[in-house]
Tab-separated table of C-alpha atoms and ligand atoms in Angstrom:
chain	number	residue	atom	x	y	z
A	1354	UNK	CA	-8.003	-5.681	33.717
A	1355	UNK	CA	-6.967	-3.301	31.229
A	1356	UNK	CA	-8.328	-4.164	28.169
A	1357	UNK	CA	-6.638	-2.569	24.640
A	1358	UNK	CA	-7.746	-5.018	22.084
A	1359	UNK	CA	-11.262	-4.308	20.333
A	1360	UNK	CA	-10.151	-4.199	16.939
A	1361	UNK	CA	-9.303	-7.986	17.693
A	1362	UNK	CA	-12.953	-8.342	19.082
A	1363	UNK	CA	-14.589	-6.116	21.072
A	1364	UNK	CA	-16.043	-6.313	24.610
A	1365	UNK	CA	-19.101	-8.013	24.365
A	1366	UNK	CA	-22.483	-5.452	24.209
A	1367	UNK	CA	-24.304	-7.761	26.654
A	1368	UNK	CA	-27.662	-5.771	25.859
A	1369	UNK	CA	-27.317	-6.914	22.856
A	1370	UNK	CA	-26.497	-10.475	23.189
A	1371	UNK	CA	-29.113	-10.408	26.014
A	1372	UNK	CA	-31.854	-9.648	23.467
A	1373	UNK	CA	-30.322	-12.293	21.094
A	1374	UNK	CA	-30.778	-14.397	23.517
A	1375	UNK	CA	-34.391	-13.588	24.116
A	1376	UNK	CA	-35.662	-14.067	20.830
A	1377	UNK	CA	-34.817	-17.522	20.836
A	1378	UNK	CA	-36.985	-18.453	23.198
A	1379	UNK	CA	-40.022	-16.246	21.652
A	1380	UNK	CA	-38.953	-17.232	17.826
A	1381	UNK	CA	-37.370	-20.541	17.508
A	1382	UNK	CA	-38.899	-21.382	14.560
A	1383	UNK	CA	-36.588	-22.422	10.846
A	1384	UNK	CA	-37.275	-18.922	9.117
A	1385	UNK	CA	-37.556	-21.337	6.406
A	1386	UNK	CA	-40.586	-23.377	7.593
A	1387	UNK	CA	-43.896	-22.780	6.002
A	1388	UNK	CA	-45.725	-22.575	9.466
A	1389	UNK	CA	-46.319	-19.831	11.676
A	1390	UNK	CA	-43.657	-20.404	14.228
A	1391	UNK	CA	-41.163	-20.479	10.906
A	1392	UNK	CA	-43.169	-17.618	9.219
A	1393	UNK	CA	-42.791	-15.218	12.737
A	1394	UNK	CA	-38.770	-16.309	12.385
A	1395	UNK	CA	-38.788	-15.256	9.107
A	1396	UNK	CA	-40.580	-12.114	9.946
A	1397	UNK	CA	-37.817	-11.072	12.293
A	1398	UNK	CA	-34.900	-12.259	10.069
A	1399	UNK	CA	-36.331	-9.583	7.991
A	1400	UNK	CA	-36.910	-6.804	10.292
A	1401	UNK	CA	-32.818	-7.177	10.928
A	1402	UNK	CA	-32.001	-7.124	7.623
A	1403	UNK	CA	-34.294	-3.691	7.685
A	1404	UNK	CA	-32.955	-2.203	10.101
A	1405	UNK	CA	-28.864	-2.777	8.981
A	1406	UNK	CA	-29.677	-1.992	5.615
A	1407	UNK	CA	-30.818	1.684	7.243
A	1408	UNK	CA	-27.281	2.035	9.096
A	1409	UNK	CA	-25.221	0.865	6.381
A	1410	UNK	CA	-27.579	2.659	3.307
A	1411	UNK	CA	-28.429	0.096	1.062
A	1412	UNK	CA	-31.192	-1.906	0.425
A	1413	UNK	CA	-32.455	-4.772	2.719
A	1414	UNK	CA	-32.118	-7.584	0.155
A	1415	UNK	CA	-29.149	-6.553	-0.498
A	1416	UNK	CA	-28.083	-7.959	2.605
A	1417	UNK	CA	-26.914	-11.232	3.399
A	1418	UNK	CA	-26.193	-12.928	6.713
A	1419	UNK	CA	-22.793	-15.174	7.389
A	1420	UNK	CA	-20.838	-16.316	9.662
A	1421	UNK	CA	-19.064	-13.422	9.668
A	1422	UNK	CA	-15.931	-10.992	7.881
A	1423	UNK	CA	-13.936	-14.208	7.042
A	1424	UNK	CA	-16.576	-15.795	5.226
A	1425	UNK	CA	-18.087	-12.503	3.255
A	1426	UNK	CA	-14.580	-11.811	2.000
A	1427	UNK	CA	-13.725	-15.380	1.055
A	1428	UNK	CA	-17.529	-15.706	-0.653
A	1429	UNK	CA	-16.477	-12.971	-2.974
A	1430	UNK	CA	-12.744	-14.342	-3.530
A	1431	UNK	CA	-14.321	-17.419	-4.413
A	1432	UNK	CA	-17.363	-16.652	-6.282
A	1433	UNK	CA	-15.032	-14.454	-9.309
A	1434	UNK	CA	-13.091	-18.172	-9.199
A	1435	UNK	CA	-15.810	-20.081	-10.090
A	1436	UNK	CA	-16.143	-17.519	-12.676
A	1437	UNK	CA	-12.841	-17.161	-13.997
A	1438	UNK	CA	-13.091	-18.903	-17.165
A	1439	UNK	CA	-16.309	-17.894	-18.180
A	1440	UNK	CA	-17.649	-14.646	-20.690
A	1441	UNK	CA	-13.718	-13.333	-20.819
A	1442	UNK	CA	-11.089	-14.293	-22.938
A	1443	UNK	CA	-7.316	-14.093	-21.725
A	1444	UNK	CA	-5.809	-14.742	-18.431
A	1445	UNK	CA	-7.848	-12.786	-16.060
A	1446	UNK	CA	-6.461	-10.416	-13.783
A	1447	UNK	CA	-7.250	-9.574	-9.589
A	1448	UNK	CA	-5.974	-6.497	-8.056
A	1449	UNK	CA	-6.169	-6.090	-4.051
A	1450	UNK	CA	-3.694	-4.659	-1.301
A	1451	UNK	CA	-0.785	-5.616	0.223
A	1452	UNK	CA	-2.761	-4.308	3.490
A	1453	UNK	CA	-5.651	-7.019	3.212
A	1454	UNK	CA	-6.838	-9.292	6.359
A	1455	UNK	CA	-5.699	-12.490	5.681
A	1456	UNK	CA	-9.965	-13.757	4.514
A	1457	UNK	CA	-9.374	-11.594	1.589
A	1458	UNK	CA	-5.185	-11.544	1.157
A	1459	UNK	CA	-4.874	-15.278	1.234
A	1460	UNK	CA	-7.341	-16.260	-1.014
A	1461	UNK	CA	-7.067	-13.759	-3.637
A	1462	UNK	CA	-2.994	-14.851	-3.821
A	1463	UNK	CA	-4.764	-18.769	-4.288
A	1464	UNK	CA	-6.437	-17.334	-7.612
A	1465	UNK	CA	-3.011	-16.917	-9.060
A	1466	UNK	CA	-2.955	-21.408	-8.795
A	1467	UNK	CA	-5.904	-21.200	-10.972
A	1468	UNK	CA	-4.777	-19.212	-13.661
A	1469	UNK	CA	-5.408	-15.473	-12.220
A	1470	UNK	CA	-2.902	-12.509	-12.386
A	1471	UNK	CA	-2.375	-11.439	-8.936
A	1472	UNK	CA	-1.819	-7.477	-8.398
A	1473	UNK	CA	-1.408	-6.421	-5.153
A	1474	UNK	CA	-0.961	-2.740	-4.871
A	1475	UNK	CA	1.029	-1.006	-1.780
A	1476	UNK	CA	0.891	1.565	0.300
A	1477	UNK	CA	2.955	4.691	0.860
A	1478	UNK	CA	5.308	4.107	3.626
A	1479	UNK	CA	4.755	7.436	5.301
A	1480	UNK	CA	0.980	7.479	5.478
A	1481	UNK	CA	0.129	3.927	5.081
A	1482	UNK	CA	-2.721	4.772	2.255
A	1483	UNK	CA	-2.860	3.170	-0.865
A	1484	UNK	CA	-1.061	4.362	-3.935
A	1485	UNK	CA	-3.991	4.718	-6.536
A	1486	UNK	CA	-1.384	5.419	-8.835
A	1487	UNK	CA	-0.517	2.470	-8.978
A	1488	UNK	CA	-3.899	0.505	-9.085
A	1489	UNK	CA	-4.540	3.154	-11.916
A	1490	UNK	CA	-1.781	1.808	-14.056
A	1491	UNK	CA	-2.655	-1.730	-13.333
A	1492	UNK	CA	-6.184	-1.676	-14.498
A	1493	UNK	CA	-6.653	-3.059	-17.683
A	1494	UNK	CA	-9.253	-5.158	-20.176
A	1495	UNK	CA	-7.967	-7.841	-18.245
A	1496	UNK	CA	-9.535	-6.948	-14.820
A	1497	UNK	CA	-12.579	-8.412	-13.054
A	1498	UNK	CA	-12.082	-7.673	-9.542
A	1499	UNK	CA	-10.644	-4.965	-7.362
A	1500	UNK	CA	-10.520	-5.505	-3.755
A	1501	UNK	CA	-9.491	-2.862	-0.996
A	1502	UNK	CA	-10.143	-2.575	2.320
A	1503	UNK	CA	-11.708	0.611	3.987
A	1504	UNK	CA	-9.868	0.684	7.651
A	1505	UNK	CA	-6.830	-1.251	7.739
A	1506	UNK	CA	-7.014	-3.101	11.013
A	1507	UNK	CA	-3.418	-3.201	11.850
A	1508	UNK	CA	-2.675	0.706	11.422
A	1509	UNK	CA	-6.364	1.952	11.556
A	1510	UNK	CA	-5.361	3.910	8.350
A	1511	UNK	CA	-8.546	4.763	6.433
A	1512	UNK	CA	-8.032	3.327	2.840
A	1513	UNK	CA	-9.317	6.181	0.242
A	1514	UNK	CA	-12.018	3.559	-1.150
A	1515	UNK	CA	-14.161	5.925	-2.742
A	1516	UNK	CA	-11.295	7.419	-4.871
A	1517	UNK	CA	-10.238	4.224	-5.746
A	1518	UNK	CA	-13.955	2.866	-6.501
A	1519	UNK	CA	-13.808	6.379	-8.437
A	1520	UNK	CA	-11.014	5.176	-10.283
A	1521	UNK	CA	-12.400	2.008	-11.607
A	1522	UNK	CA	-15.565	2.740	-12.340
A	1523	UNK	CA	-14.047	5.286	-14.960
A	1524	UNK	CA	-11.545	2.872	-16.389
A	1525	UNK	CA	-14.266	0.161	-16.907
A	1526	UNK	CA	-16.766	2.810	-18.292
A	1527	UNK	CA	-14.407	3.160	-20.828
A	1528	UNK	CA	-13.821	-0.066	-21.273
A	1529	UNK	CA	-17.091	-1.191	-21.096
A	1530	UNK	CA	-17.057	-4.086	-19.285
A	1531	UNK	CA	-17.914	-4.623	-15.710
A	1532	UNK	CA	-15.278	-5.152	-12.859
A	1533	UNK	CA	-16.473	-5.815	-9.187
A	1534	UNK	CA	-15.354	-3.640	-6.514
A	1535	UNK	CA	-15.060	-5.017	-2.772
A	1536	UNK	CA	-14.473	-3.605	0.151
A	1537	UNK	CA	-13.533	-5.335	3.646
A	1538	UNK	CA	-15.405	-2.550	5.751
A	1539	UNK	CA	-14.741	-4.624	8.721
A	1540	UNK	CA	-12.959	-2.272	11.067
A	1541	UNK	CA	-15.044	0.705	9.500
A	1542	UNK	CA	-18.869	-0.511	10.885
A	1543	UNK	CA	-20.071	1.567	13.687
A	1544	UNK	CA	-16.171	3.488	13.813
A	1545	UNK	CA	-16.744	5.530	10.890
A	1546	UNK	CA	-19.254	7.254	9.140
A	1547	UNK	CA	-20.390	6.019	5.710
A	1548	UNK	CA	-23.155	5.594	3.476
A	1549	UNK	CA	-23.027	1.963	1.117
A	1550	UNK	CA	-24.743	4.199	-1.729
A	1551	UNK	CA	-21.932	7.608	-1.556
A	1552	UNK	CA	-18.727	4.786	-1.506
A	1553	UNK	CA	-20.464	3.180	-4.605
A	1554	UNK	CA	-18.803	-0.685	-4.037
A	1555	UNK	CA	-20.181	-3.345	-5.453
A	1556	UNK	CA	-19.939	-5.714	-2.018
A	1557	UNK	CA	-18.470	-4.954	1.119
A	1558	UNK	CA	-17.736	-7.293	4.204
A	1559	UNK	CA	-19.036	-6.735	7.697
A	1560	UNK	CA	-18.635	-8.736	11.099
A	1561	UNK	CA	-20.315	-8.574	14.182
A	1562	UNK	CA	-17.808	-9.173	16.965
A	1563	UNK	CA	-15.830	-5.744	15.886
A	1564	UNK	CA	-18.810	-3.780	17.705
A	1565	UNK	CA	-19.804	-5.986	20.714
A	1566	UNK	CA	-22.024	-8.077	18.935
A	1567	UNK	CA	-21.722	-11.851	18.773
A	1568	UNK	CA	-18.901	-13.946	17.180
A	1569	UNK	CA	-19.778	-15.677	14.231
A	1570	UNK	CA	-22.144	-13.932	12.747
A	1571	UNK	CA	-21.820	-10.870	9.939
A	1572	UNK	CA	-22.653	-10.197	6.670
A	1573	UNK	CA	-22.318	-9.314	2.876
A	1574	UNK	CA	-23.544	-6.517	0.766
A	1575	UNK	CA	-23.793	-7.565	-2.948
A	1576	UNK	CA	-25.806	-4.274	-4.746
A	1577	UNK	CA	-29.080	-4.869	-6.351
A	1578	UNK	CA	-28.449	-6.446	-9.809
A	1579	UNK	CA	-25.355	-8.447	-9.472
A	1580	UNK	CA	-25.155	-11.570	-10.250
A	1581	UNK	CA	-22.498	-13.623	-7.741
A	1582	UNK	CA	-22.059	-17.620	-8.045
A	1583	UNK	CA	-23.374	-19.251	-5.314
A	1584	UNK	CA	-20.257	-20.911	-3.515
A	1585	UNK	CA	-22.093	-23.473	-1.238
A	1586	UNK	CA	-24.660	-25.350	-2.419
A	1587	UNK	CA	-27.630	-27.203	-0.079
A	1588	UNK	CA	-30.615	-24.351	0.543
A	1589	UNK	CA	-32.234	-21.292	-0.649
A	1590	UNK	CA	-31.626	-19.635	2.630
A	1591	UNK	CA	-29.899	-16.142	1.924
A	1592	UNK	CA	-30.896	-15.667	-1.520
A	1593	UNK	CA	-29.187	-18.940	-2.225
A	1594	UNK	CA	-25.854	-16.728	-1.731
A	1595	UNK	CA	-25.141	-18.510	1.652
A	1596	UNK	CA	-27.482	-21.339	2.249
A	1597	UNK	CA	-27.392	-23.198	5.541
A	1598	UNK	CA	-30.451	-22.826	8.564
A	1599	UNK	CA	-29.928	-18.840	9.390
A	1600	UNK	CA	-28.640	-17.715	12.688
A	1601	UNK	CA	-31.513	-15.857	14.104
A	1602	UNK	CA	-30.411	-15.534	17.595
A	1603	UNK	CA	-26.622	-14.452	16.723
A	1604	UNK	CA	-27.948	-11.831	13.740
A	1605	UNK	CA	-30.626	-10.229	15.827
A	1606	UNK	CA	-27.909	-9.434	17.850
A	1607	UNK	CA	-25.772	-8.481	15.411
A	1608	UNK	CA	-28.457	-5.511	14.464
A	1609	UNK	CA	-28.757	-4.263	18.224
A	1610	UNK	CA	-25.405	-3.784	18.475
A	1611	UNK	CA	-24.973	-2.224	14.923
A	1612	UNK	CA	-27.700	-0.236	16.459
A	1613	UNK	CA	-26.539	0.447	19.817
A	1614	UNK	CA	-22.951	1.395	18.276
A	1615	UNK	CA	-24.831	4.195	15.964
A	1616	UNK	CA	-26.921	5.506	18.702
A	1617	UNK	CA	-23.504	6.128	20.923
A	1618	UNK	CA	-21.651	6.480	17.577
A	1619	UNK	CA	-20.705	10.333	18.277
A	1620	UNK	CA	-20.369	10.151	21.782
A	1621	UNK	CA	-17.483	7.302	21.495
A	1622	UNK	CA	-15.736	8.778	18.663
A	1623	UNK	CA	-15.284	12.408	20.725
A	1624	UNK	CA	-14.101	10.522	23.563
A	1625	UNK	CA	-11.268	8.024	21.984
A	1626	UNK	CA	-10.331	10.726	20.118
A	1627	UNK	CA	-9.428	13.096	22.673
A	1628	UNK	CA	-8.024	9.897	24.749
A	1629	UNK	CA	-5.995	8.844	21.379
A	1630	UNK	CA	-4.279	12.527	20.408
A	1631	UNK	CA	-3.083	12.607	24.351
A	1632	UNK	CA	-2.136	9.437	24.237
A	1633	UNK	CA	0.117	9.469	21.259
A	1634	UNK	CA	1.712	13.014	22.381
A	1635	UNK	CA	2.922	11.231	25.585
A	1636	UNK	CA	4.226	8.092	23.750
A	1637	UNK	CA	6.080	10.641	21.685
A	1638	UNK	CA	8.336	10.786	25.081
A	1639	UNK	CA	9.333	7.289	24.754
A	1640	UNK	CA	12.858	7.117	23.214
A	1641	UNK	CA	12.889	5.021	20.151
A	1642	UNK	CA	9.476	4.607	19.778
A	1643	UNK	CA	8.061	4.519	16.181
A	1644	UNK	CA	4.705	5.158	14.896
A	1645	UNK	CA	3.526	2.958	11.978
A	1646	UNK	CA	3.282	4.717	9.573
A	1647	UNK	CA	5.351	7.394	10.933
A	1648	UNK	CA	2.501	10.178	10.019
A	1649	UNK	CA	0.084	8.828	13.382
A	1650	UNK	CA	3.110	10.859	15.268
A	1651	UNK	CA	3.381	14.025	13.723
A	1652	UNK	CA	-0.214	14.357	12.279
A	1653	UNK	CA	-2.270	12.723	14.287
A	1654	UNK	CA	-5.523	14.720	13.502
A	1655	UNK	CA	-5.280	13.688	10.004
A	1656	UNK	CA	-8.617	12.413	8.550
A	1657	UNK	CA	-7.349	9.188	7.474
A	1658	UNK	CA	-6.512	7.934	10.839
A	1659	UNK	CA	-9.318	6.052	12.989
A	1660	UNK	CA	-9.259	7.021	16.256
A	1661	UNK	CA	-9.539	3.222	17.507
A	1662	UNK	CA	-6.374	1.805	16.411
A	1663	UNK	CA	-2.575	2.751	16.741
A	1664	UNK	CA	0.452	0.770	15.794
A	1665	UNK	CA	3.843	1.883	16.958
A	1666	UNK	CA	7.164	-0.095	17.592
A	1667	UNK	CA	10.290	-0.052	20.327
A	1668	UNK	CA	12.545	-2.033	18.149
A	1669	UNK	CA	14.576	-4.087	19.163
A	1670	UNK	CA	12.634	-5.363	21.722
A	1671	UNK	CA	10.209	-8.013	20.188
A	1672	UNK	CA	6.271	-7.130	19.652
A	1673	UNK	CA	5.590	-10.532	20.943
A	1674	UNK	CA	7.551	-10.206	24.415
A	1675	UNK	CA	6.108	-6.546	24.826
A	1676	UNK	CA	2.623	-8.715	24.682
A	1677	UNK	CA	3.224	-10.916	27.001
A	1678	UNK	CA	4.964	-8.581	29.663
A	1679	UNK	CA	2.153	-6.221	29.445
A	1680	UNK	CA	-0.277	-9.428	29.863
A	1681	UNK	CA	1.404	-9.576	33.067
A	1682	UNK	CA	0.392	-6.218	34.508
A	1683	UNK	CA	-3.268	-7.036	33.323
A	1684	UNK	CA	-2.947	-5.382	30.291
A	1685	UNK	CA	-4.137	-6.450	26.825
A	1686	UNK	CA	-2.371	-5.826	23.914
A	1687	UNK	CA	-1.713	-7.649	20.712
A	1688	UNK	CA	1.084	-7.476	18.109
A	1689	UNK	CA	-1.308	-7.054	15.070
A	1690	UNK	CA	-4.109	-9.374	13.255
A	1691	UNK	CA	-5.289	-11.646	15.931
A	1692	UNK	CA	-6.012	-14.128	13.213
A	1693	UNK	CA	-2.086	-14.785	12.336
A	1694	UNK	CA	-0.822	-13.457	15.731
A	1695	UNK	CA	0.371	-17.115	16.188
A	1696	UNK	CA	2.289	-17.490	12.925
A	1697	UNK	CA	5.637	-16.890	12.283
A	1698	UNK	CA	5.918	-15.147	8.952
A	1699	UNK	CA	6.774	-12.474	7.841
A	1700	UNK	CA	3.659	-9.756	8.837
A	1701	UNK	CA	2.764	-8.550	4.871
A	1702	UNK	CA	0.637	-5.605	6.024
A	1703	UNK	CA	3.643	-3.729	7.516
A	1704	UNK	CA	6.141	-5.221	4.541
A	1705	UNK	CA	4.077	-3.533	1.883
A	1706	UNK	CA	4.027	-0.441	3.665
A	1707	UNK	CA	7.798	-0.811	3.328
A	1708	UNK	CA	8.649	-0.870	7.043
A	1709	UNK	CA	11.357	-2.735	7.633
A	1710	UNK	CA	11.636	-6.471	8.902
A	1711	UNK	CA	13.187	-5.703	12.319
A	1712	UNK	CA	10.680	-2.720	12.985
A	1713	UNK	CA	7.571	-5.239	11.783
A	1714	UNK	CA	8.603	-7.552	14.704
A	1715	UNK	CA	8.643	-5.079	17.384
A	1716	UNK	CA	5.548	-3.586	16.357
A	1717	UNK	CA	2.136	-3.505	18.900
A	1718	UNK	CA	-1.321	-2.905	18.227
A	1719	UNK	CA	-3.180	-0.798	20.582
A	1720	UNK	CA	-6.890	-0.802	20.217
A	1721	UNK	CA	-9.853	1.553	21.941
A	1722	UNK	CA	-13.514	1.047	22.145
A	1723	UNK	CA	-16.307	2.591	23.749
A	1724	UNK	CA	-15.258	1.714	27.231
A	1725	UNK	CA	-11.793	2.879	27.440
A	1726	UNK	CA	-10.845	5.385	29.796
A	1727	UNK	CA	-7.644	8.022	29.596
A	1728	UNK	CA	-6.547	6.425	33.229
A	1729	UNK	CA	-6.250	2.705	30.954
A	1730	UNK	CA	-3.723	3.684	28.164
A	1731	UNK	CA	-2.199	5.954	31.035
A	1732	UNK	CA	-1.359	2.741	32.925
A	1733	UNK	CA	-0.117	1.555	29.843
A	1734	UNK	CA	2.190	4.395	29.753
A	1735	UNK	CA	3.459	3.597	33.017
A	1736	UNK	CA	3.881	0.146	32.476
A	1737	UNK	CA	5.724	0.707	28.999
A	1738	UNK	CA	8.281	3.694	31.099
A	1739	UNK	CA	8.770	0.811	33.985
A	1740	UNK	CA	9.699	-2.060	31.427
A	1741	UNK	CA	11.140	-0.821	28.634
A	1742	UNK	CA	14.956	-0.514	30.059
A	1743	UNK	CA	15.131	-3.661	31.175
A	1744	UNK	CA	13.441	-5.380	27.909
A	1745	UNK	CA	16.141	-2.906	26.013
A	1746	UNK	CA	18.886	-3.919	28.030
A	1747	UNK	CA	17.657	-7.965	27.773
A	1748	UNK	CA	16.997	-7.809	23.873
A	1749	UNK	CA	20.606	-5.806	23.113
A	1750	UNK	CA	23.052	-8.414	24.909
B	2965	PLP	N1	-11.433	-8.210	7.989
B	2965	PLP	C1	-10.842	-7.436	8.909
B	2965	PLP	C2	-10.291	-6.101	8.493
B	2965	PLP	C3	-10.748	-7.850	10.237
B	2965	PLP	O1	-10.153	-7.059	11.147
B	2965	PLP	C4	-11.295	-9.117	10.585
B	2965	PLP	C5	-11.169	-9.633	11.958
B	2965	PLP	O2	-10.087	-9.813	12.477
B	2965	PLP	C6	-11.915	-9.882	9.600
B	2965	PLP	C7	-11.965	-9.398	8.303
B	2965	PLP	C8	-12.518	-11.215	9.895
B	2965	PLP	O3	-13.768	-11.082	10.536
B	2965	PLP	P1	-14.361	-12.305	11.357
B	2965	PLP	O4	-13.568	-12.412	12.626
B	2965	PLP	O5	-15.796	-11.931	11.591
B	2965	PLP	O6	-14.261	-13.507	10.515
């Protein structure tokens, strides 16, 4: 099994989920119980939240468990909507990407039914990055949240965040008046170096499953100060920011493999990086093929690519038969967000990056992790050489 899909989820760290696993039978206590066995649970609760906060740079209690990327990015969607018609006058306005996962994309586009100006900013077709320019003309009195993503998880383009975060926290100095920043750092835990405190974001969105850690389980950062509406009510648990009986088993697995994925951070990122620049020199060979954005193929050092995820296209042949064919051969692709994989729109990531409809739908995402080996995406090579022409020929007549 060939397996080329970790920015979907990655192979499971079974250290990690082994010691999960352990401290449930040692601490199975409510870490909200007043008795020992809940006390001890509460201890260790704590001494995760400890040891993330040192990876990511922030603060313990600034950290706050959930049930993972889709629910920190919807908390903070939802939290400015329970706000919206409070301490501003005017219609109230939300800027995020065209580039968004769907947990922060969909729901920020809901706001507009509640009386919110929607702004979603796009990216430059040649290098997938944000235009700044144009969330620098959008910004206004109106403003309260900006949301951008760090690593886009279709393209692996790194979003220039702290530019942007730059950007607003100038505008709304001036304007003195607050406006949140979010990030989805999803796709950027444990496959790129950052520091919470240098980027300078107000919240940011993290998930487990990205680095081998369980599903399910994730968390938000909200800085020191802030204050964020509760969106569920029923318990103090989590600050009262995410109530509900806390995970124990699934987040002190979370932090061994946040741990883990530091400790072999460099090591990982050396090796898909060499296995990434040969790999996209040799798909250069393939006639037709397209990189997305176009830049991956003739700069493919450049900073603002992760080494973990490539997108390219073989139009016409369809991203969804070039799936299932390579599923065939034991190999495991995907066409792009595994979350709408199954739907049939229109894929907005690529469309505000201005690629073209028929070029979106033969599009592949091909994603590395800390396991894969140059022999894997060489048998991929082979296996796209063998089956292209006949997929060509098929898809033409
Ligand atoms: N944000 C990004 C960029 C993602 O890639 C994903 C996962 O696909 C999510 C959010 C959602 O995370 P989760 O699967 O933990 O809900």
């Amino acid at each position: 099994m060939i397996y080329l899909d970790w920015a979907a989820t990655a192979q499971p760290d079974l250290q990690a989920l082994q010691a999960g696993l352990d401290i449930t039978r040692s601490y199975f206590g409510n870490p909200s119980s007043l008795h020992k066995l809940g006390r001890e649970a509460e201890r260790v609760l704590n001494e995760c939240r400890l040891s993330l906060s040192s990876y990511l740079d922030c603060w313990p209690e600034e950290l706050y468990f959930t049930s993972g990327g889709t629910e920190a990015n919807n908390l903070i969607i939802n939290s400015i909507l329970n706000n919206l018609g409070e301490k501003y006058t005017g219609q109230p306005k939300v800027i995020t990407s065209g580039l968004e996962h769907d947990s922060i994309y969909k729901p920020a586009l809901a706001l507009a039914h509640w009386g919110a100006k929607v702004v979603v900013i796009k990216a430059n077709p040649g290098n997938g990055r944000l235009d700044l320019s144009m969330l620098e003309q959008e910004l206004d009195e109106q403003t309260r949240l900006v949301s951008l993503m760090f690593v886009n998880n279709e393209t692996g383009v790194i979003q220039p965040v702290k530019e942007a975060v730059q950007l607003v926290k100038q505008f709304s100095q001036k304007a003195g008046r607050r406006i949140l920043f979010h990030t989805d750092a999803v796709q950027a835990l444990g496959k790129i170096p950052f520091s919470l405190k240098e980027l300078d974001v107000d919240t940011a969105a993290f998930s487990a499953h990205k680095i081998g850690g369980p599903k399910g389980v994730g968390c938000l950062y909200i800085r020191k100060g802030l204050q964020l509406d509760p969106v569920y009510k029923g318990g103090e648990q989590e600050q009262g920011i995410r109530p509900g009986t806390e995970n124990l088993p699934g987040i002190y697995a979370f932090s061994e493999a946040v741990q883990n994925s530091f400790d072999n951070h460099e090591h990982t990122l050396q090796s898909c990086s060499i296995i990434m620049k040969g790999f996209i020199e040799k798909l250069k060979m393939i006639p037709g093929l397209v990189f997305l954005p176009e830049e991956r193929g003739s700069v493919p050092e450049a900073a603002h690519f992760s080494q973990f995820i490539l997108k390219v296209a073989i139009p016409p042949i369809p991203g969804e038969v070039l799936v299932r064919v390579l599923e065939d051969k034991d190999i495991y692709v995907s066409t792009g967000s595994a979350c709408s994989s199954r739907k049939k729109e229109k894929n907005h990531v690529l469309y505000n990056m201005g690629v073209p409809d028929k070029i979106a739908a033969s599009s592949i995402r091909i994603s590395l992790g800390p396991s894969t080996k140059e022999e894997e995406l060489n048998a991929l090579l082979k296996a796209l050489k063998q089956e292209i022409p006949t997929l060509m020929k098929a898809t033409k007549s």
